Structures are given as C-alpha cells and as structure tokens.
C-alpha cells in the first residue's frame, strides 16, 4: 500500500440524475475522513478497480455514517466506526470492516452498525474489532453470505430483527451471536465460536448445517425464544444448549461433541431432540428437563461417566422418547423424580452399573416396543407411579450377577406382550399388576414376585387388602443349569392371583408359590418343576382345567384351602398331590403315574374328591396319614402298586369308588379308621383289603371280587365288614389272623378257590350278625375257625 492519503470528502461530488453519488477508489490508495464525522445522506455507490485484498483501497474513518436510501459498496477496506442508518437498501460486496484500531481513535465500541435498514445484502465481507461488538444489526433485515465476523469484545454479532446468515465464520471472545427483541435469525453453513456461541432472548433462531462451539459457557442460551437447529455440530466444555423462560428448542440431525457437562437443559419450556448423536463424558446429566415439555426421537446417546442420560423433573406433559438408543456405563439412562410422565417407544436402553430406568413419583410411565438391559442389580426401578404400562418390551440381563429386571413399588402396572430374560428376579411388585401375552425366560430365582411392603401389614399380621394380580396367556420357563435351587416362576404373598391360559416349566423349586393369598389358575400347564404349585399359610387355591406334569411334587398345600375341577396331575417323581392340614373340593380330576403316591394326604386334611381318576402310581394311589379325613365319591383308583393306604388315625370316607388292578387294593394300619361304602375291590395281585396293626376300618355294601389272593385280610386289627359281597378270590375270601377282632355282619362270602372265612386261634371275629348260610360255595371250606377245630 502507498503512503498517499486522500481526503474522502473531496471525492463526494454532485449526484447524478438518479440522486446517486458514484465514487471510484484507486487500488493501493488510502482514503480518510480526517478524524471527523462524515455523514453521507445521498444514495452512494463506492467501488474500486481491484478485488485483490492486498490492493484494495483503505478508508480510515473517524465516524462514517451512510443514511441515503441506497448504499452500495464493494472491494473496500474500512478502519474505524461505520454506520448505516435509515436506508432502504444496502449492498456490500467483498468489503472488510475493522473497528479494532484506526489512525485516529482507540478501538471502537461497535465496528459496524446497521440501523433501520430495510434490506441488507452482504456478500464476501469481513467484520473485525469493536470493544463491545463487531457487527450490530438494529431493525435491519436481509442476508449476509460468506462473511467473517470476529471480535475480542463482548460479542461478534448483535441482531434484533430478521436476518439470514450463511456460509460464514463467527469468532468471539465471549458471545458469538446475540439475538434479541423478537428478531429472527436464520443460520446456514456457518461456524460460530465463543464462550457462548449463541444467546437468544425473545427471538427466533433457525440453524442448518452449522458448527457451533461454546468453549466455556455453552453453545445455545435461550430465553423466551424459539430455536430450531438442523444438521449441526454442537461442541462445548459446558452446557451445550440451555433453554429457560418459556422457550422452544428443537434439535434435529445434529451431533454433540466435547467434554460438555450437560448437552441439553430446558427449564419451563418446550424442546425436542430428533435424529441426534450425543457422546457425553461428564459426571452430570446429559439431558436435564425441568417443568417442561420434551421429546426425543431417533437419537443415539452414549454416557461414559456418572450422571444419567435423561433427568426429568416436574414435567408438564408426557415426555416421549422414541426410536432411540441410550447406553451408559455408570448411571441410569433415564432418571425421573419430579412427577413427570415418561413414555418410551421402540428404544434400546443399556446400562452397565446402574438401572437403565429409575422413576420416582410420577403420574404415568409407559414403555412400548423397547428393550432394556443392565448388568447392575436392577434393570428398571419404578416407585410411586400411579399408572405403569409396559407393552411389547424386552427386559434382559446376561450377567452372572443377581439382577432384578423390573422392580416396582406402589406402582400399579399393566404388562402386555413383553419378554423378560435372565436375571435373578424378573418382575417384582407390591401393587396391582396385570400381565398378558408375555414371556419369562431363564430366571435364576423368581420370574414374578408380588408381596406387600412392611407398612401394609398391621401388628396382628393381617394385611389391609390382597394385592390384585392378573396373569393371562403367558409362558414361564427356565433351565436347571441357570436356575438356583430355590427358583420359582411365581412367588406371592398376600396377593389375589388370577392366572389363565399360561405355561410354566423348568423351575427347580416351584412353579407357583403362594402364602396368605388367593390363587385362581385356569386352563394352564405346569411341567418339570420342583413343585408345580405350593400354597401355604391360609391360601385359597382354585384350579380349573389345568395340567401339572413331570414335577417332583405336582401340587403341595400346607394349611390352605383347595378347589380343583377338571385338572390332570401326572408323572411326578415324588407325589402328584401332597396336602397337609388342607380343606376343599376336588372334582373330575386325573392323578396318574406318580413315582411315589398319587395323593398324599396328612395332618387333618379334609378334601372332598368326586369323580376323580387316581391311577398308575408306583406306590400308593391314595395315602392318608395323621388324621386325614378326606372323602372320595365315585372315584376310580386303579393300577397303583397300592391303591389306598390308610395310616396313623386317618379317617377318610370312600363311597361308590372303583378300586382295582394293583398289588393291593387297601392297606390300613397304625390305628387308621376310614369307611368304604358301596365300593368295588377287584383284580389285585395280592389281597384286595388288608387291615393291620390296630386298624379300625369299616367296609359297607362293598363288592370284593376276583383278586389273586385274599379278599379281606384282618391282621392284628379290628374293623367292620358290613353287607359286603366277597367272592371269587383265589385265596381265602376273608382271613382273620394274629389276634384280629373284626365284626362281620350280613356279608356274602362265596366262591373262593380256597375258603370262605378263615379265623386263626388267636383271633376273635364277631359273627353274631353274620348268617352262616351266606358263607357258601367256597372250594375247600366255607368257615374255618382254627380254635374250634383244635
């Protein structure tokens, strides 16, 4: 540049016919306003003969103001303060404005001011300096394209009107862009850097394909503004986006970078994240939403350190998270503790060392089509939620730790078409629960647990109410190599459970375990469990059209009440039925193929069995012990090794039963009583009836025929044989031995291949009401009393 300095005033000539002053500046020349105010009120067109920056003319300004209707300047460099005021059109092309220094003044507060300019067009320009702001646009609209705006002052660009800024670079010591007073700024393909990149107040901002960097304070600071960010890169070491005071901010297809503390913060506003990627390394929440409306859709968010991904407090309306992937290492994906409704749809959430979701005190929580996975002690923890809906979702743990998949406290819940895989406890609740069309797989301890908290049980042990639990069309399964020794599908206490159309298999301890509860199971199948069903402590069990197969014990009951209809219990490796101190009714049920007893009844059990089939047991078909007083009516008891066994003062009642095809039909001993009325005993390999060891059993109106050995054997026992027909047995029809003292009355004892009635010399049969003529047609003898013969 030459040292020649030309007074700019000398170039201002008379306007042409259109009222425009034309100034042609020479390349390499310096022009000056001589440190005075120069106010140009005419239309003016200033240009130079070169476009090369190194050769462009310099204009040294004291204060240079343009206020004509139209101003057009190109290929110039201004140093000092320049203002454009009250104009219709201003067009700048390939200009540089530097307000940092001049020959006459210190750094200017504002490098360039546009005020009340209707249309500004700025192409390929640069704005530098200004101790406060490099470029101020007051009530000025238009477009800035391919600009560089840089200042060491407070802000690079100040806007309070409508403006489009694209393909530009903005660098500021503090604020990159300030947008205020109901203005509207559109950014495109622009890079903004500052301690705050952009601050808005009562304005509207649209940014597309921009890169924003807030080095200390943040990227976007919103106050009472509407902001839409699309396809941008957002980088910060602080809070990337901070929205307060009734603002709306939508971030779309954007990426968040840097070691920021919080990526997205909204307080008392509206916001959304759509198709964004965020990787957060801080120990604070990635997204903090307070008292606001928010949604997140198709985002991928990763958190490495402590602090949740989403933290919701005091939400106004439902917060929706949809089609997103959330991954954390040390903290929850979602934490909500301020009464916020959260809805998650078709998302994948995974956490290594904490629950994926932890929500406290909310009106509603909804999960639809989502997957939750954690290696921590919990996958999902929900407390004090008025309404929980889990629909078509998956809850997974693949770790060896004792993980609970879903744990709910004081939160009524509806679960539909969900999958629970792995973990120690898969679904735990203490409140109303409805589960349908769901699958529970490979639990280590319990698939579904329902029990009250301590506060709901009074000092007398009585619960205020039973917890309602409805389960339908579900499957529960696990494998022994995964399950613990005490693994259960259901473990409930003080619960009203309705289970229907479901299948349970593989649980090492119990399929359904219930205490102090009411359990109704219909049209369901339980197989290959330790105990298929175990009820205890005053539980009521109602079974209808169910099957229990290949368990150690099919159904066990302790101090409970049973109602069964049209059920099948079979192939248990121990007992099909084990009832202790139990009452109830069993109708039209099948009990078959147990490895031990089909029915094991003990300790004052009183069950009414009607029209049941008890067959193919490898020990007793019916085993009654310790005062069991059950009733059997019109039952089939057959093909058991021992069809009926009565022990220890048991006193059951059998009426109209068919007892056949075992080794023995009945063995009663140890003081057992019992009464058999109108029953048939036939086709046994040995004795049909054996009463021994002080048994006092009564047989009345029974038919005892076609057994391979004795019909009835009294051995060291008492008992009664009344109005019975005993015939066609291959050994003695009736034998009284070893001090037995039975009473026989009005019996027909006929057609034995050996003898009719045999009494040894140590026994005393009471025959006073037994007509002798009814003992007849036996092959070897009709009545043989050993003491009288001697």
Short mmCIF file of N, CA and C in Angstrom, two decimals, residues 544-614:
data_model
loop_
_atom_site.label_atom_id
_atom_site.label_comp_id
_atom_site.label_asym_id
_atom_site.label_seq_id
_atom_site.Cartn_x
_atom_site.Cartn_y
_atom_site.Cartn_z
N UNK A 544 -58.81 -74.83 37.64
CA UNK A 544 -59.82 -75.27 36.69
C UNK A 544 -59.15 -75.59 35.36
N UNK A 545 -59.32 -76.85 34.92
CA UNK A 545 -58.83 -77.28 33.59
C UNK A 545 -57.33 -77.04 33.43
N UNK A 546 -56.57 -77.44 34.41
CA UNK A 546 -55.12 -77.27 34.37
C UNK A 546 -54.43 -78.63 34.30
N UNK A 547 -53.17 -78.62 33.84
CA UNK A 547 -52.33 -79.81 33.86
C UNK A 547 -51.04 -79.49 34.60
N UNK A 548 -50.62 -80.46 35.43
CA UNK A 548 -49.35 -80.34 36.15
C UNK A 548 -48.60 -81.65 35.90
N UNK A 549 -47.48 -81.59 35.22
CA UNK A 549 -46.81 -82.81 34.76
C UNK A 549 -45.31 -82.78 35.08
N UNK A 550 -44.78 -83.97 35.34
CA UNK A 550 -43.34 -84.22 35.45
C UNK A 550 -42.65 -83.28 36.45
N UNK A 551 -43.32 -83.01 37.57
CA UNK A 551 -42.70 -82.26 38.66
C UNK A 551 -42.26 -83.23 39.75
N UNK A 552 -41.49 -82.74 40.70
CA UNK A 552 -41.18 -83.57 41.85
C UNK A 552 -42.45 -83.81 42.66
N UNK A 553 -43.14 -82.75 43.02
CA UNK A 553 -44.47 -82.82 43.61
C UNK A 553 -45.39 -81.97 42.73
N UNK A 554 -46.50 -82.56 42.33
CA UNK A 554 -47.40 -81.81 41.45
C UNK A 554 -47.99 -80.61 42.15
N UNK A 555 -48.79 -80.86 43.21
CA UNK A 555 -49.41 -79.77 43.96
C UNK A 555 -49.21 -80.04 45.44
N UNK A 556 -48.67 -79.06 46.16
CA UNK A 556 -48.46 -79.17 47.61
C UNK A 556 -49.25 -78.07 48.30
N UNK A 557 -49.89 -78.44 49.42
CA UNK A 557 -50.67 -77.46 50.17
C UNK A 557 -50.40 -77.65 51.66
N UNK A 558 -50.14 -76.53 52.33
CA UNK A 558 -49.96 -76.53 53.78
C UNK A 558 -50.92 -75.51 54.38
N UNK A 559 -51.86 -76.02 55.23
CA UNK A 559 -52.78 -75.14 55.95
C UNK A 559 -53.51 -74.20 55.00
N UNK A 560 -54.08 -74.75 53.94
CA UNK A 560 -54.74 -73.93 52.92
C UNK A 560 -56.05 -74.58 52.49
N UNK A 561 -56.72 -73.94 51.56
CA UNK A 561 -57.98 -74.44 51.03
C UNK A 561 -57.86 -74.62 49.53
N UNK A 562 -58.38 -75.78 49.04
CA UNK A 562 -58.20 -76.15 47.65
C UNK A 562 -59.55 -76.36 46.98
N UNK A 563 -59.68 -75.83 45.76
CA UNK A 563 -60.81 -76.15 44.88
C UNK A 563 -60.21 -76.51 43.52
N UNK A 564 -60.51 -77.76 43.05
CA UNK A 564 -59.96 -78.21 41.77
C UNK A 564 -61.08 -78.81 40.92
N UNK A 565 -61.05 -78.50 39.62
CA UNK A 565 -62.02 -79.06 38.67
C UNK A 565 -61.32 -79.38 37.37
N UNK A 566 -61.57 -80.57 36.87
CA UNK A 566 -61.14 -80.96 35.52
C UNK A 566 -59.64 -80.75 35.31
N UNK A 567 -58.85 -81.13 36.28
CA UNK A 567 -57.40 -80.98 36.19
C UNK A 567 -56.72 -82.34 36.07
N UNK A 568 -55.50 -82.33 35.54
CA UNK A 568 -54.68 -83.53 35.46
C UNK A 568 -53.32 -83.25 36.09
N UNK A 569 -52.95 -84.12 37.05
CA UNK A 569 -51.63 -84.03 37.68
C UNK A 569 -50.97 -85.38 37.47
N UNK A 570 -49.81 -85.39 36.82
CA UNK A 570 -49.24 -86.68 36.42
C UNK A 570 -47.72 -86.66 36.41
N UNK A 571 -47.16 -87.89 36.50
CA UNK A 571 -45.73 -88.18 36.30
C UNK A 571 -44.82 -87.43 37.27
N UNK A 572 -45.30 -87.22 38.47
CA UNK A 572 -44.44 -86.59 39.47
C UNK A 572 -43.40 -87.59 39.97
N UNK A 573 -42.20 -87.14 40.21
CA UNK A 573 -41.15 -88.04 40.71
C UNK A 573 -41.32 -88.32 42.19
N UNK A 574 -42.13 -87.55 42.88
CA UNK A 574 -42.48 -87.83 44.26
C UNK A 574 -43.98 -88.04 44.32
N UNK A 575 -44.73 -87.15 44.89
CA UNK A 575 -46.18 -87.27 44.95
C UNK A 575 -46.83 -86.36 43.91
N UNK A 576 -47.93 -86.82 43.32
CA UNK A 576 -48.71 -85.90 42.50
C UNK A 576 -49.39 -84.84 43.36
N UNK A 577 -49.94 -85.27 44.49
CA UNK A 577 -50.61 -84.35 45.41
C UNK A 577 -50.03 -84.57 46.81
N UNK A 578 -49.67 -83.48 47.49
CA UNK A 578 -49.24 -83.55 48.88
C UNK A 578 -49.97 -82.45 49.65
N UNK A 579 -51.04 -82.89 50.40
CA UNK A 579 -51.86 -81.93 51.13
C UNK A 579 -51.65 -82.14 52.63
N UNK A 580 -51.36 -81.05 53.34
CA UNK A 580 -51.14 -81.09 54.77
C UNK A 580 -52.06 -80.06 55.43
N UNK A 581 -52.94 -80.52 56.33
CA UNK A 581 -53.85 -79.62 57.03
C UNK A 581 -54.60 -78.75 56.03
N UNK A 582 -55.21 -79.40 55.07
CA UNK A 582 -55.83 -78.71 53.94
C UNK A 582 -57.29 -79.13 53.81
N UNK A 583 -58.15 -78.21 53.41
CA UNK A 583 -59.56 -78.49 53.17
C UNK A 583 -59.92 -78.10 51.75
N UNK A 584 -61.10 -78.59 51.28
CA UNK A 584 -61.54 -78.16 49.97
C UNK A 584 -62.24 -79.24 49.20
N UNK A 585 -62.36 -79.02 47.88
CA UNK A 585 -63.08 -79.92 46.98
C UNK A 585 -62.29 -80.14 45.71
N UNK A 586 -62.30 -81.40 45.24
CA UNK A 586 -61.61 -81.77 44.00
C UNK A 586 -62.60 -82.58 43.18
N UNK A 587 -62.91 -82.10 41.96
CA UNK A 587 -63.91 -82.77 41.14
C UNK A 587 -63.36 -83.05 39.74
N UNK A 588 -63.66 -84.28 39.27
CA UNK A 588 -63.38 -84.67 37.88
C UNK A 588 -61.93 -84.41 37.49
N UNK A 589 -61.04 -84.81 38.37
CA UNK A 589 -59.61 -84.63 38.11
C UNK A 589 -58.93 -85.98 37.92
N UNK A 590 -57.78 -85.94 37.24
CA UNK A 590 -56.98 -87.13 36.99
C UNK A 590 -55.63 -86.99 37.69
N UNK A 591 -55.26 -88.07 38.43
CA UNK A 591 -53.95 -88.10 39.11
C UNK A 591 -53.28 -89.40 38.69
N UNK A 592 -52.21 -89.30 37.91
CA UNK A 592 -51.66 -90.51 37.29
C UNK A 592 -50.14 -90.54 37.32
N UNK A 593 -49.60 -91.75 37.34
CA UNK A 593 -48.20 -92.07 37.04
C UNK A 593 -47.20 -91.38 37.97
N UNK A 594 -47.51 -91.24 39.22
CA UNK A 594 -46.52 -90.70 40.14
C UNK A 594 -45.49 -91.76 40.48
N UNK A 595 -44.27 -91.34 40.77
CA UNK A 595 -43.24 -92.28 41.17
C UNK A 595 -43.45 -92.75 42.61
N UNK A 596 -44.13 -91.97 43.42
CA UNK A 596 -44.48 -92.40 44.77
C UNK A 596 -46.00 -92.42 44.90
N UNK A 597 -46.58 -91.54 45.69
CA UNK A 597 -48.02 -91.56 45.89
C UNK A 597 -48.69 -90.60 44.92
N UNK A 598 -49.81 -91.05 44.35
CA UNK A 598 -50.61 -90.10 43.58
C UNK A 598 -51.18 -89.03 44.49
N UNK A 599 -51.80 -89.45 45.59
CA UNK A 599 -52.32 -88.50 46.57
C UNK A 599 -51.70 -88.80 47.92
N UNK A 600 -51.08 -87.78 48.53
CA UNK A 600 -50.51 -87.93 49.87
C UNK A 600 -51.21 -86.90 50.75
N UNK A 601 -52.09 -87.40 51.66
CA UNK A 601 -52.93 -86.53 52.48
C UNK A 601 -52.58 -86.75 53.94
N UNK A 602 -52.28 -85.66 54.67
CA UNK A 602 -51.81 -85.81 56.04
C UNK A 602 -52.27 -84.67 56.92
N UNK A 603 -52.14 -84.85 58.21
CA UNK A 603 -52.34 -83.81 59.22
C UNK A 603 -53.72 -83.15 59.08
N UNK A 604 -54.77 -83.97 59.34
CA UNK A 604 -56.14 -83.45 59.39
C UNK A 604 -56.59 -82.81 58.08
N UNK A 605 -56.12 -83.31 56.99
CA UNK A 605 -56.59 -82.83 55.69
C UNK A 605 -58.00 -83.35 55.44
N UNK A 606 -58.86 -82.46 54.97
CA UNK A 606 -60.25 -82.82 54.67
C UNK A 606 -60.60 -82.29 53.29
N UNK A 607 -60.49 -83.18 52.31
CA UNK A 607 -60.79 -82.84 50.93
C UNK A 607 -61.91 -83.73 50.44
N UNK A 608 -62.85 -83.16 49.69
CA UNK A 608 -63.91 -83.94 49.06
C UNK A 608 -63.52 -84.19 47.61
N UNK A 609 -63.14 -85.46 47.31
CA UNK A 609 -62.81 -85.86 45.95
C UNK A 609 -64.05 -86.48 45.31
N UNK A 610 -64.42 -85.99 44.13
CA UNK A 610 -65.60 -86.54 43.45
C UNK A 610 -65.28 -86.79 41.99
N UNK A 611 -65.64 -88.02 41.54
CA UNK A 611 -65.49 -88.38 40.13
C UNK A 611 -64.05 -88.15 39.63
N UNK A 612 -63.09 -88.57 40.43
CA UNK A 612 -61.67 -88.43 40.07
C UNK A 612 -61.09 -89.77 39.65
N UNK A 613 -59.99 -89.71 38.91
CA UNK A 613 -59.29 -90.91 38.45
C UNK A 613 -57.88 -90.87 39.03
N UNK A 614 -57.57 -91.89 39.84
CA UNK A 614 -56.29 -91.94 40.55
C UNK A 614 -55.62 -93.24 40.15
#
